[in-house]
Coordinates of C-alpha atoms and ligand atoms in Angstrom, one line a residue:
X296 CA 119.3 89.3 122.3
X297 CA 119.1 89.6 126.4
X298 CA 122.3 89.4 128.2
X299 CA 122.1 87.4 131.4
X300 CA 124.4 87.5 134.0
X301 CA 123.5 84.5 136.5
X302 CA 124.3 84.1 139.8
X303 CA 124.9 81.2 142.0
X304 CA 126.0 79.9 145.2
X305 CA 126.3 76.1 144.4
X306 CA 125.6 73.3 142.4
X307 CA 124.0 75.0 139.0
X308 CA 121.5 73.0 137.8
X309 CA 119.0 75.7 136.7
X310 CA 122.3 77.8 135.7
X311 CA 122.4 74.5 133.4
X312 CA 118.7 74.6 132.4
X313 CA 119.0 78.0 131.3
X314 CA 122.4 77.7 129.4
X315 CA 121.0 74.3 127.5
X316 CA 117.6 76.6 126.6
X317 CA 119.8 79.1 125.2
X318 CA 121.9 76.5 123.5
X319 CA 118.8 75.4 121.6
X320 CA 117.6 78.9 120.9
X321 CA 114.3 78.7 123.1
X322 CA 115.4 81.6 124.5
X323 CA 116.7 84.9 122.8
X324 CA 119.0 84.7 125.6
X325 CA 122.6 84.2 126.2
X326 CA 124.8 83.9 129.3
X327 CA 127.2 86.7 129.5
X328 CA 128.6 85.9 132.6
X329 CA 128.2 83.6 135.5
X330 CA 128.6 85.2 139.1
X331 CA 129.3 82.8 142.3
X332 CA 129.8 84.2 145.9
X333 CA 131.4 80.4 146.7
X334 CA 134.7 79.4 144.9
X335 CA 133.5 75.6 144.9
X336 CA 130.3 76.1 143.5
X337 CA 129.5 73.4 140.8
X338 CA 127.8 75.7 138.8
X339 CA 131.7 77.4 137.8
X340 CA 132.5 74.3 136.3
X341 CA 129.2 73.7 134.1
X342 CA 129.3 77.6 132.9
X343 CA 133.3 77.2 131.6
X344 CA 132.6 73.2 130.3
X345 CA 130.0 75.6 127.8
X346 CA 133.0 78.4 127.4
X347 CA 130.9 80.5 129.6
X348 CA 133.2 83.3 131.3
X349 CA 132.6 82.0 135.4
X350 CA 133.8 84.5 137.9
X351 CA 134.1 84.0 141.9
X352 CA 133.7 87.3 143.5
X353 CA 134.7 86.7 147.3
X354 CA 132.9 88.6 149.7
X355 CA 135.6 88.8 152.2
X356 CA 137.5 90.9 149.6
X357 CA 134.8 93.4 149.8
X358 CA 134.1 95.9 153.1
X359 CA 130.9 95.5 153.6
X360 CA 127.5 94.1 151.1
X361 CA 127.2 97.6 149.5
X362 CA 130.7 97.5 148.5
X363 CA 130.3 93.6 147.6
X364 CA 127.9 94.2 145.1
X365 CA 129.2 96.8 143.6
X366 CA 132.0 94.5 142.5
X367 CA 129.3 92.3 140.9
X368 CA 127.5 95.4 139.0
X369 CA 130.4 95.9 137.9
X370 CA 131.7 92.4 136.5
X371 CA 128.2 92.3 135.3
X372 CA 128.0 95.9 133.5
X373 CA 131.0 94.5 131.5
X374 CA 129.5 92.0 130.3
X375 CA 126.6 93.7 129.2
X376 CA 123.6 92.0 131.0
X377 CA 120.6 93.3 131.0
X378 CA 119.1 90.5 132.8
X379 CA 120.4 89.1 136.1
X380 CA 119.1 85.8 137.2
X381 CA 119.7 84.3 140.5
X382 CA 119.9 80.8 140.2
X383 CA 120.1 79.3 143.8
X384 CA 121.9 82.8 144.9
X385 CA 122.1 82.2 148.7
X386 CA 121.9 86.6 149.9
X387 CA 119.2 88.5 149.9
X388 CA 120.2 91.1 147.0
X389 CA 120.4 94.6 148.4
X390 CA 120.3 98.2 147.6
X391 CA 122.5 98.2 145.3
X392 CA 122.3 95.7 143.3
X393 CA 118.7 96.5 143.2
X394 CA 119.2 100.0 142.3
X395 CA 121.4 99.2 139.2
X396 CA 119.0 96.4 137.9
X397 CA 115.7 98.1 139.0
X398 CA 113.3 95.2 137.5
X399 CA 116.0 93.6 135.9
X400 CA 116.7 90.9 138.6
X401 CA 114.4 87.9 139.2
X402 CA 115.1 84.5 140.8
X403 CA 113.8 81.4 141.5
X404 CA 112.3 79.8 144.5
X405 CA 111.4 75.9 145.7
X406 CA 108.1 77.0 147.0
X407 CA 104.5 78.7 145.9
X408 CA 105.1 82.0 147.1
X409 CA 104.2 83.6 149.8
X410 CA 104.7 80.6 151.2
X411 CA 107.5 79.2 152.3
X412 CA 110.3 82.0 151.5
X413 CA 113.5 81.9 152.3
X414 CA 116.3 78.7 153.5
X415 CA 114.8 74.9 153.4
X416 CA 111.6 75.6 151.2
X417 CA 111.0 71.7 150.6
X418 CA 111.2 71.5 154.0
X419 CA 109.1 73.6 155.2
X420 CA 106.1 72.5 152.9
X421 CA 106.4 68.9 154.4
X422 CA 106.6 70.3 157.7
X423 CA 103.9 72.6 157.3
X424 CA 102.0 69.5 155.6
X425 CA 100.5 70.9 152.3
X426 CA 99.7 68.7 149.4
X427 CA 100.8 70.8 146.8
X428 CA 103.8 72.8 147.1
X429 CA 106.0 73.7 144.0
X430 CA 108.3 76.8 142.4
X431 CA 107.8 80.2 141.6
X432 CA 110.2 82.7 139.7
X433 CA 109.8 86.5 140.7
X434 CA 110.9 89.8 140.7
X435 CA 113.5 90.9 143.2
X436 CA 112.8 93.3 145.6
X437 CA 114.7 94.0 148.8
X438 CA 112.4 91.3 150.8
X439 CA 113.2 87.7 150.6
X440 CA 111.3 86.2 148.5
X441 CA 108.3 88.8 148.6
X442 CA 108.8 90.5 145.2
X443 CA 106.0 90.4 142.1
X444 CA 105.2 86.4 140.8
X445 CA 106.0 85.8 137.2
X446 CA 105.1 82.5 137.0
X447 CA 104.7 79.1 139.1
X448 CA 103.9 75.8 138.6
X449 CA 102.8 73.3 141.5
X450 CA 103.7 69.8 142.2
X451 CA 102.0 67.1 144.6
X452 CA 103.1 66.5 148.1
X453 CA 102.9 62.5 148.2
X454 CA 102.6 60.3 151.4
X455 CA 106.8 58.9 151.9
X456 CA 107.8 62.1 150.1
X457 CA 111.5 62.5 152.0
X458 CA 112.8 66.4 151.4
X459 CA 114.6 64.9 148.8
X460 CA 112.5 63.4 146.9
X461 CA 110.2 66.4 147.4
X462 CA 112.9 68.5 145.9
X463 CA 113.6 66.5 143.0
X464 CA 110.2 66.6 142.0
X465 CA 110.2 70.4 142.6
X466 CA 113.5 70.8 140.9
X467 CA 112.1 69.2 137.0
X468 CA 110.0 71.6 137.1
X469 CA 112.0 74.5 138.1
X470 CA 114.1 73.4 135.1
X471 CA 111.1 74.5 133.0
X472 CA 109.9 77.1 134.0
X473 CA 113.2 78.9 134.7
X474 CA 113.8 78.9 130.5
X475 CA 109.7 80.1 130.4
X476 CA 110.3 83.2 132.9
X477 CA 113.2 84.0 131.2
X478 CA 111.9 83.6 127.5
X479 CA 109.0 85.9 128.3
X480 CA 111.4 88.8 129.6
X481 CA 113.8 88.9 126.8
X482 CA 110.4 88.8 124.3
X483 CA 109.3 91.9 125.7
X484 CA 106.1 90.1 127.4
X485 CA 106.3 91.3 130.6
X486 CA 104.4 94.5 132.6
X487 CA 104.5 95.0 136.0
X488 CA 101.2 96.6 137.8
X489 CA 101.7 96.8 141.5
X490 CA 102.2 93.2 143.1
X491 CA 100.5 91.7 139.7
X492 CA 103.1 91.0 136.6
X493 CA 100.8 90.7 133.5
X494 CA 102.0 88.7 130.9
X495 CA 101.4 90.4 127.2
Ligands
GAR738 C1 117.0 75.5 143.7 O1 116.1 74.6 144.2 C2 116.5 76.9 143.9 O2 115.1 77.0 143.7 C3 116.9 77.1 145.3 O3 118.2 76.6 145.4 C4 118.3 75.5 144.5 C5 119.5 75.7 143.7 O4 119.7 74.6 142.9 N1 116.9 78.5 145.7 C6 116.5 79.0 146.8 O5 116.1 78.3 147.7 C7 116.5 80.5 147.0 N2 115.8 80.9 148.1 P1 120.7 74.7 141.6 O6 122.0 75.4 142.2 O7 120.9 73.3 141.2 O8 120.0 75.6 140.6

């Protein structure tokens, strides 16, 4: 069974995806521990509605983003995860957390990476004016957004799409393949070859 330790900034709705996934055994997964850097993040509630142990670690308490995230290795070494998953984690992860989760750490992303990293993905694509746009969930390296793809899935860009209704469309489908990322790490099914992830 894989250990996950998620972490969040905000509302939680993959955080949610994943925990129902796990709920219905479609993933050999469980939430250890949910991490937020915000104390009003939605995602808090949904993790302790499912008796999931919710922590806010506050940065301010913390000198510095080395010392920050040593507090959240920490919280997360105790619960035992051997998966983290950032789940609309708003910081780019650094050394450190990096370091202690070398290949260990993936997240999500609004976007078919490369394009469009970082803030205001959906945003982006209908600025830029592609016709297909989608999510991606990847390996975390210490660029944002940049490390190796494990898998995507791509959704139209429709004439009157508004950035929301853009992201809701992105969003069902981040709810899916969120669980699918996830269920192919804790199987065992993932190598990593360079910038390619093979999936066994
Ligand atoms: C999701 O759309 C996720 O892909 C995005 O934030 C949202 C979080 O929603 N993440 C990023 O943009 C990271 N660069 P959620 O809190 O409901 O899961």
């Amino acid at each position: 069974m894989t250990n996950l330790g998620v972490l969040i900034s905000g509302r939680g709705s993959n955080l949610e995806a994943l925990i129902n996934a796990s709920n219905k055994k479609e993933i050999p997964a469980k939430i250890a521990v949910v991490i937020s850097d915000k104390s009003d993040a939605f995602g808090l509630e949904r993790a302790r509605k499912h008796n999931i142990e919710a922590v806010y670690i506050n940065p301010d308490d913390f000198k510095g983003k080395d010392a920050y995230e040593q507090g959240i290795v920490k919280t997360l070494k105790k619960h035992n995860v051997n998966l983290v998953c950032l789940a609309g984690y708003m910081r780019i992860a650094g050394k450190v957390l990096i370091d202690s989760y070398k290949s260990k750490i993936i997240n999500i992303h609004p976007s078919l990476l490369p394009a469009f990293p970082g803030l205001n993905a959906q945003k982006q694509a209908l600025e830029h004016g592609v016709k297909i746009s989608g999510a991606t969930v990847h390996f975390v390296d210490e660029g944002c957004d940049t490390g190796p793809i494990i898998v995507q899935s791509a959704v139209p860009v429709l004439a009157g799409d508004t950035i929301e209704i853009l992201s809701s469309r992105i969003l069902a489908e981040e709810h899916k393949l969120y669980p699918l990322a996830v269920k192919y790490f804790a199987e065992g099914k993932l190598k990593i070859e360079g910038r390619r992830v093979i999936i066994q």
